[in-house]
Short mmCIF file of C-alpha atoms in Angstrom, two decimals:
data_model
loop_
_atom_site.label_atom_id
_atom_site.label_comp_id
_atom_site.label_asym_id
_atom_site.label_seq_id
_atom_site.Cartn_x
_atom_site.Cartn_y
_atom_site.Cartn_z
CA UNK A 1 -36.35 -27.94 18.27
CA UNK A 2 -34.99 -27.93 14.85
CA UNK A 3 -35.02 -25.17 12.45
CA UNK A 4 -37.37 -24.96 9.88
CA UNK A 5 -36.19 -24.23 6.56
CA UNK A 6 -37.12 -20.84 5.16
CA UNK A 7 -35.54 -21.10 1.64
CA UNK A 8 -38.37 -20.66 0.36
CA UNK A 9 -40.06 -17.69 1.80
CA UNK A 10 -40.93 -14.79 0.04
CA UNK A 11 -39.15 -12.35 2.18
CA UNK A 12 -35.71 -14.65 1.58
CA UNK A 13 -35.91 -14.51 -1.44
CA UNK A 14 -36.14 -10.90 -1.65
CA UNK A 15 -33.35 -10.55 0.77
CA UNK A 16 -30.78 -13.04 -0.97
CA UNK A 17 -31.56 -10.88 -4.06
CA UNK A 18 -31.17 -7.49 -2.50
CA UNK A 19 -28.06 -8.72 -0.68
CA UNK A 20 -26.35 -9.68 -3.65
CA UNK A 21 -27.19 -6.48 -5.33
CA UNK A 22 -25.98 -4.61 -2.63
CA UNK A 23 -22.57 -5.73 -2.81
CA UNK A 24 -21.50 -4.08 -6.05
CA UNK A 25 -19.87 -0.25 -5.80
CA UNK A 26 -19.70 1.78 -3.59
CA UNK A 27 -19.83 -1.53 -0.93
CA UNK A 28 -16.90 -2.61 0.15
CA UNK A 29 -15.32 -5.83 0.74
CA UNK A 30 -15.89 -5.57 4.64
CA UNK A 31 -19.37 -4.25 4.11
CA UNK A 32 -19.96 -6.79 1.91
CA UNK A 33 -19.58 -9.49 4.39
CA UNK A 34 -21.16 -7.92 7.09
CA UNK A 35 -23.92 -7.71 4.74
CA UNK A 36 -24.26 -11.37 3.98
CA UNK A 37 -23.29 -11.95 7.93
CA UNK A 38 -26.60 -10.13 8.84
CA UNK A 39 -28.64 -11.58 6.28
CA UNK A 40 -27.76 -15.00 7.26
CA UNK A 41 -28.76 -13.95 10.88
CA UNK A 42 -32.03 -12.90 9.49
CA UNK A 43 -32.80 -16.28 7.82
CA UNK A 44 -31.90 -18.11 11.56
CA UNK A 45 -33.76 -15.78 13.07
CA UNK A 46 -36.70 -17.30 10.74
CA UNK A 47 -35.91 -20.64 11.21
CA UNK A 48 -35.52 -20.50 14.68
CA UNK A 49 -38.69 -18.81 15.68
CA UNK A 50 -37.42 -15.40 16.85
CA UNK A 51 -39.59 -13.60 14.49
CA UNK A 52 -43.31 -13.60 13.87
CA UNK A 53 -44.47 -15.95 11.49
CA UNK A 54 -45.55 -12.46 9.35
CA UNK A 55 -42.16 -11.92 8.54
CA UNK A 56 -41.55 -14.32 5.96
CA UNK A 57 -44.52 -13.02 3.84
CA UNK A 58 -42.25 -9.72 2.25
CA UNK A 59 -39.65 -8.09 2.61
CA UNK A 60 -41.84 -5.53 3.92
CA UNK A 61 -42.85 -7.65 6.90
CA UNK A 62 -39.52 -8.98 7.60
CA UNK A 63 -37.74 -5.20 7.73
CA UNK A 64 -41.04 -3.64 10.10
CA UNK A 65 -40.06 -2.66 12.88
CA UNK A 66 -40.99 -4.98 15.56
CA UNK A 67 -39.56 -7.53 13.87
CA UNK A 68 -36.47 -5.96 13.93
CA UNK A 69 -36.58 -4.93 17.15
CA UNK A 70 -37.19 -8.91 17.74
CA UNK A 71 -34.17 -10.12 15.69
CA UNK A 72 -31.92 -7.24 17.15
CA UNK A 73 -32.64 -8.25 20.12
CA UNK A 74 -32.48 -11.89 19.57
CA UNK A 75 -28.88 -11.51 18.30
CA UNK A 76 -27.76 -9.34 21.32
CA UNK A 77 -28.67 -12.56 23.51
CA UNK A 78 -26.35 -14.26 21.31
CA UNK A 79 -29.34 -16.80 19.95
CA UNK A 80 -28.65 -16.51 16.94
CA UNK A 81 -25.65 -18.03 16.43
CA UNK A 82 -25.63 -21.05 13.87
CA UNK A 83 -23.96 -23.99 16.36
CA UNK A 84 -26.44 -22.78 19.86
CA UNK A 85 -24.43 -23.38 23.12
CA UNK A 86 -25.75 -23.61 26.43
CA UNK A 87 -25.08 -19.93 27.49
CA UNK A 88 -24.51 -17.62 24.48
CA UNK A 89 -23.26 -14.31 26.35
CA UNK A 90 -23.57 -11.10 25.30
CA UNK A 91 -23.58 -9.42 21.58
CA UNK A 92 -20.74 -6.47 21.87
CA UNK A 93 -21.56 -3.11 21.84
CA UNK A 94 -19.48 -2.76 18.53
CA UNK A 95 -21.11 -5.84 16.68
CA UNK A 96 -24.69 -4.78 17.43
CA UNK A 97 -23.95 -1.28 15.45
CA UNK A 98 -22.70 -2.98 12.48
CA UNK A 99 -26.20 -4.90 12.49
CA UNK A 100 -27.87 -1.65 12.81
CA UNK A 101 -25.95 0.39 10.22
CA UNK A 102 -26.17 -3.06 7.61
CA UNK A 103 -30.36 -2.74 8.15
CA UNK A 104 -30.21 0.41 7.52
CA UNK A 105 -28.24 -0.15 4.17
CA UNK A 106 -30.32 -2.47 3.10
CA UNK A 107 -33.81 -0.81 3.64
CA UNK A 108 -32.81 2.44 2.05
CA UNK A 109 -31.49 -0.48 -1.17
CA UNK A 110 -34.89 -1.64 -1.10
CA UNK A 111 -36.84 1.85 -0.50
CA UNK A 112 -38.01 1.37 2.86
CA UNK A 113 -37.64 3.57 5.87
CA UNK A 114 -35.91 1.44 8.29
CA UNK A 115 -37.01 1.54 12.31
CA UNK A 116 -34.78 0.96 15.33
CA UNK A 117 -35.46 0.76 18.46
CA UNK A 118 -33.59 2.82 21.41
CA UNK A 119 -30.91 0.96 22.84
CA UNK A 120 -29.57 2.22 26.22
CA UNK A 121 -25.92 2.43 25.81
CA UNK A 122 -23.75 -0.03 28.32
CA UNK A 123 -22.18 1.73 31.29
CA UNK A 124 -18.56 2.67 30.73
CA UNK A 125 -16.07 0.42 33.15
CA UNK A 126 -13.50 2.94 33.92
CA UNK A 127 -9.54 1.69 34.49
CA UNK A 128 -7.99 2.16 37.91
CA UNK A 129 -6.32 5.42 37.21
CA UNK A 130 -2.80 6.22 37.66
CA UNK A 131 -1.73 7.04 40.78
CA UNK A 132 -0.19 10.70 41.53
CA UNK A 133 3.46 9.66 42.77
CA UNK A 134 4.46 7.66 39.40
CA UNK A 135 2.54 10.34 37.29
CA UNK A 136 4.49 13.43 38.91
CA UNK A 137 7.96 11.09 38.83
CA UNK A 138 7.18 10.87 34.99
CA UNK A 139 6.42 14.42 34.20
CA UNK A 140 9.90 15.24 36.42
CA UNK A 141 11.49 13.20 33.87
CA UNK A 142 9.95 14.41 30.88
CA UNK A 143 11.45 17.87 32.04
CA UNK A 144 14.79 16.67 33.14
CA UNK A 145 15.54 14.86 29.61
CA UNK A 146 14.09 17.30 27.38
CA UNK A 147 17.48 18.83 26.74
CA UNK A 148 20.08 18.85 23.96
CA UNK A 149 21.81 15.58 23.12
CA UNK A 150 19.21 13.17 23.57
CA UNK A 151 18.78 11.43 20.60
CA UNK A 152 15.54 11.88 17.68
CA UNK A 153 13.41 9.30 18.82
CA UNK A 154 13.81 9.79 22.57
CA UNK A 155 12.73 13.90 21.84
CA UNK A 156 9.91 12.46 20.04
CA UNK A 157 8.36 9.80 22.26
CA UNK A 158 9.65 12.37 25.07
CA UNK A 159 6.55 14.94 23.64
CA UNK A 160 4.23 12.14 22.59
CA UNK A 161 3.95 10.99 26.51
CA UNK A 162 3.74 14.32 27.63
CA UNK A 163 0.95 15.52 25.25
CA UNK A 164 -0.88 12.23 26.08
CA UNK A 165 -0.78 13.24 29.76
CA UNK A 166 -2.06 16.42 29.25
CA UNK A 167 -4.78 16.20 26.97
CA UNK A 168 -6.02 12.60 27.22
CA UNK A 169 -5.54 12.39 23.58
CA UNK A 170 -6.26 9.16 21.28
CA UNK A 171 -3.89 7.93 18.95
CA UNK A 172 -6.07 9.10 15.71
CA UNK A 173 -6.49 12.26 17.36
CA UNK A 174 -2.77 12.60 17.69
CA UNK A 175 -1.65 11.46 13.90
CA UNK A 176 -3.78 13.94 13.33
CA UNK A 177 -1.67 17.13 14.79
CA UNK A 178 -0.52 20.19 12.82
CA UNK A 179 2.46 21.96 14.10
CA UNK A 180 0.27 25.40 13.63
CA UNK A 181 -1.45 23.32 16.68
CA UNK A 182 0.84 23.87 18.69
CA UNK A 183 1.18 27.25 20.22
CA UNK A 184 4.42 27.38 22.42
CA UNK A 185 4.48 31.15 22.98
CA UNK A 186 1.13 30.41 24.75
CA UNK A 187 1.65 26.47 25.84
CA UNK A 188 -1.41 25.31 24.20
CA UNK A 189 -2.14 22.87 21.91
CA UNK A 190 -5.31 22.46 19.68
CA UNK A 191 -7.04 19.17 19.44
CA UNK A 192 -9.78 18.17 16.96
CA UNK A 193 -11.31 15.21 19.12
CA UNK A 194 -12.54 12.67 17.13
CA UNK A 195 -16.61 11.27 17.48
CA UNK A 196 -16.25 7.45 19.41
CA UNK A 197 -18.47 4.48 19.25
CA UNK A 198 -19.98 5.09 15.71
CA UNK A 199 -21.87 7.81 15.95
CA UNK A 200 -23.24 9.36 12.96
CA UNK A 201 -24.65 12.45 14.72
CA UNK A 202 -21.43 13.42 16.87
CA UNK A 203 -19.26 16.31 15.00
CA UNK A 204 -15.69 16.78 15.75
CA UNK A 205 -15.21 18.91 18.34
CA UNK A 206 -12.29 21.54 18.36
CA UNK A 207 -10.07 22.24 21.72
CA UNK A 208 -7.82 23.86 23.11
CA UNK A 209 -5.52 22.61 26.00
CA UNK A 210 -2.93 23.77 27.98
CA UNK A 211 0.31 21.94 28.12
CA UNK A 212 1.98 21.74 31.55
CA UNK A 213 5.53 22.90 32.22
CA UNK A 214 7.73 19.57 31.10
CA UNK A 215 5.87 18.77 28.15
CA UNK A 216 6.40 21.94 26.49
CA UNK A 217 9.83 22.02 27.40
CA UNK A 218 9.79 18.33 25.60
CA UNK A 219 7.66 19.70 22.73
CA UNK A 220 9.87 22.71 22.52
CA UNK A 221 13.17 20.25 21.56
CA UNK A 222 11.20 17.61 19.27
CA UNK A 223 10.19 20.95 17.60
CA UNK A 224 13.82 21.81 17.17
CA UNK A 225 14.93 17.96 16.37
CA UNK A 226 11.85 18.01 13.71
CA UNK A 227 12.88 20.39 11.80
CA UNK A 228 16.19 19.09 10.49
CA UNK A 229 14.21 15.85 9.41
CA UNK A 230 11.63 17.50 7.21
CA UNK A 231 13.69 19.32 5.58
CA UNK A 232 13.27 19.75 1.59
CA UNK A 233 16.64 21.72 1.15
CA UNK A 234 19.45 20.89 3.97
CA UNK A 235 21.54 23.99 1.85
CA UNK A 236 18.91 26.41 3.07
CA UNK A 237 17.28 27.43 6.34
CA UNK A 238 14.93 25.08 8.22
CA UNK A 239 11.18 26.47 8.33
CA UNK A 240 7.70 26.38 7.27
CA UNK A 241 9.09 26.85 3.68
CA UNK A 242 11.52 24.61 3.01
CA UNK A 243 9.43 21.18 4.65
CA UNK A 244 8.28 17.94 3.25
CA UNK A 245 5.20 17.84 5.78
CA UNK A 246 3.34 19.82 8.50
CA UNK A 247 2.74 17.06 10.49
CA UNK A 248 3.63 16.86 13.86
CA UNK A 249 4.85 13.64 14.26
CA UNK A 250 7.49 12.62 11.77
CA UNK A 251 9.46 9.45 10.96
CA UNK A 252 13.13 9.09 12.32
CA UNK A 253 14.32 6.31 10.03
CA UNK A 254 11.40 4.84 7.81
CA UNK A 255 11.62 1.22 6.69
CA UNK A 256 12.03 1.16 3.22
CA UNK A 257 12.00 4.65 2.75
CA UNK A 258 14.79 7.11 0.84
CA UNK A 259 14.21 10.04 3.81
CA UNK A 260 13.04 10.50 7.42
CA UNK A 261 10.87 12.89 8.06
CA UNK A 262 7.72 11.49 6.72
CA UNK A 263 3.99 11.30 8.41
CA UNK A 264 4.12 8.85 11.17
CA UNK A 265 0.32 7.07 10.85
CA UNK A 266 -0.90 4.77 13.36
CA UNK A 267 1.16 1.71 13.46
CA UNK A 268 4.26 3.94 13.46
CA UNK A 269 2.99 5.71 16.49
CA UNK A 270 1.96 2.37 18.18
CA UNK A 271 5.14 1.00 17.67
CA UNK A 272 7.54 3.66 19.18
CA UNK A 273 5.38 4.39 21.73
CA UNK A 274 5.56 0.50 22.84
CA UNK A 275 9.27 0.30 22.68
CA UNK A 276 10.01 3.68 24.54
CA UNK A 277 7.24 2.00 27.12
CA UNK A 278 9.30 -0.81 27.65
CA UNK A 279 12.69 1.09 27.91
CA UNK A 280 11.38 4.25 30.03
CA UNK A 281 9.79 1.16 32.82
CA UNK A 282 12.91 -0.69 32.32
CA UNK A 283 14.92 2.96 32.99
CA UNK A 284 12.51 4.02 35.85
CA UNK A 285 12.32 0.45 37.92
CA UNK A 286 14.70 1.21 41.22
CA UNK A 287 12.59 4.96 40.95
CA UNK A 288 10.75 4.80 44.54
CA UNK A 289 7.24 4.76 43.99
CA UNK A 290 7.25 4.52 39.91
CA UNK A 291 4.63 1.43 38.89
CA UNK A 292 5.42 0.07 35.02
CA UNK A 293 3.29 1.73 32.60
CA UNK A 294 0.89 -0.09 30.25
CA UNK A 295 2.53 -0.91 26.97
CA UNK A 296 -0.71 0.31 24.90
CA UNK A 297 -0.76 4.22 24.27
CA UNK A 298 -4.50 3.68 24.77
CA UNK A 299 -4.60 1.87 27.91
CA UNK A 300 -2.57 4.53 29.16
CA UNK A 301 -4.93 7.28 27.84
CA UNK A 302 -8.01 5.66 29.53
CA UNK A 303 -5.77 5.22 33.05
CA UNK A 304 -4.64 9.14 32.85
CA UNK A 305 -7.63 10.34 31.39
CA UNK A 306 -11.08 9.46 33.15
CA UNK A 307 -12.24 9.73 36.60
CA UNK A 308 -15.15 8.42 38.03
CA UNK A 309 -18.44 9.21 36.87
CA UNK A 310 -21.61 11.44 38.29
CA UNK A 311 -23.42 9.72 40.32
CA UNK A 312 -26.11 9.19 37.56
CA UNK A 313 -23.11 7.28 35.03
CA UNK A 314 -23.86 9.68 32.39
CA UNK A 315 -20.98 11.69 32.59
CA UNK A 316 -17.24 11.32 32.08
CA UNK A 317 -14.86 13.95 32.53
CA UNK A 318 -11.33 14.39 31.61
CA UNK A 319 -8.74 14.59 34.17
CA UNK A 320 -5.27 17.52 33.32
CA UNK A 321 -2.15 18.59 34.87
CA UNK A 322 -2.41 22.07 35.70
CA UNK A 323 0.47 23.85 33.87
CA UNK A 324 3.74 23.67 35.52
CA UNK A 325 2.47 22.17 38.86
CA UNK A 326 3.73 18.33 38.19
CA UNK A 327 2.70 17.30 41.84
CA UNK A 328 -0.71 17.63 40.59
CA UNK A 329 -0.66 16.09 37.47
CA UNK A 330 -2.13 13.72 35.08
CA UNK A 331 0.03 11.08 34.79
CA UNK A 332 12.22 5.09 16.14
CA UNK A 333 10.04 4.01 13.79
#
């Protein structure tokens, strides 16, 4: 059946206005669109008959509940699409929040209370994890080439791995490390672990973790390497006083840049991490038993970090070495 136009409806009309006012400041660009993305799905919704016929009295009647409820769930099935195919599939998790969080922009625009309904989040897949041979060869080799001589980059990716083996850590959650996080005199490191999947109610949740027996003896040199690089004064001692940065993670030889020692954000991080990937599998390849592992630092995190859930699916639990017993471990930019 063809869609009917719906131009002219009163509750367009107030939409296409609010929509338009809605992308001046504080919007952004990428809200904007998404904006103007959802709207659009709105007005198909309309035309295509997913909605009561109500809705296109008001704005009112369009942004009531159970005809949101009907378009959100309309738009999960992948109907509302603007060129239909024969089987749609399945609206992603992450898209159908960014419909949620644009209604709820634009009903508090227009002064109305906006109402969702519950949606039952989709069961976590977990990864094969890694197997305990290759995990304990790796954590043998972080401790064997933790030592002087190595070069900066290799001490660095050295206590990246090994902190990511440990603690399960994400890659935000790791540009994110202090060095007054790390404790060596204990072997603990504190992580602030970051709220996933968009959710506004979920706080940041401080921890504590203890590092197993090669990583801190990998930490313990990239401390040692780190603090020649951030270095304000080369004349003077190194230490908390004389250093461009607290971060943990510092650049070895920037692109562009005057200076190492400097933040190292996400890409960076991504970036070494692949390359020392590649050249630790390529290293490691006649090692009986060692399988290559995954290039992506967060394909590795899911593989080292999860086992299976309760039998219920509701609960995921992270996975550690116990300190200094490798057998039973988790697995230059």
């Amino acid at each position: 059946m063809a869609d009917a136009p719906t131009t002219a409806a009163p509750s367009v009309k107030a939409l296409n206005a609010l929509v338009e006012r809605a992308f001046g400041p504080p919007t952004g660009t990428s809200r904007a669109k998404q904006l103007r993305w959802v709207a659009g799905e709105l007005r198909t919704a309309l035309e295509r008959g997913a909605l009561g016929p109500t809705a296109a009295g008001s704005f009112a009647l369009l942004f009531a509940p159970d005809t949101l409820a009907a378009y959100l769930k309309a738009a999960e099935r992948g109907l509302l699409r603007r060129k239909p195919t024969a089987r749609p599939g399945q609206a992603s998790p992450a898209s159908m929040r960014v419909r949620e969080d644009c209604l709820r922009i634009l009903g508090a625009r227009a002064g109305i209370t906006v109402t969702l309904p519950d949606r039952t989040p989709p069961r976590v897949e977990l990864r094969p994890v890694v197997a305990a041979r290759p995990r304990s060869i790796l954590l043998g080799h972080l401790e064997h080439s933790a030592r002087p001589g190595r070069s900066e980059s290799h001490s660095r990716i050295l206590a990246i791995i090994g902190t990511v083996l440990d603690t399960g850590c994400r890659a935000g959650e790791l540009c994110a490390l202090r060095t007054d996080d790390v404790d060596l005199r204990r072997g603990t490191i504190r992580l602030t672990r970051l709220p996933q999947h968009r959710n506004p109610h979920t706080k940041p949740a401080t921890e504590t973790v203890t590092l197993s027996r090669p990583t801190r003896a990998a930490m313990r040199h990239w401390l040692t390497v780190r603090s020649h690089l951030v270095a304000r004064d080369t004349t003077r001692p190194v230490g908390p006083g004389n250093e461009t940065t607290d971060a943990l993670w510092v650049s070895i030889a920037p692109s562009g840049q005057p200076r190492p020692g400097l933040p190292l954000h996400f890409r960076g991080l991504a970036r070494a991490y692949a390359r020392a990937i590649h050249d630790l599998n390529t290293e490691m390849a006649a090692e009986p038993g060692w399988h290559p592992l995954p290039q992506r630092m967060e394909q590795l995190r899911r593989a080292i970090a999860l086992e299976p859930a309760d039998p219920d699916g509701t609960i995921l639990r992270r996975t550690r070495t116990p300190a200094g017993d490798p057998e039973a471990g988790a697995p230059g930019v």
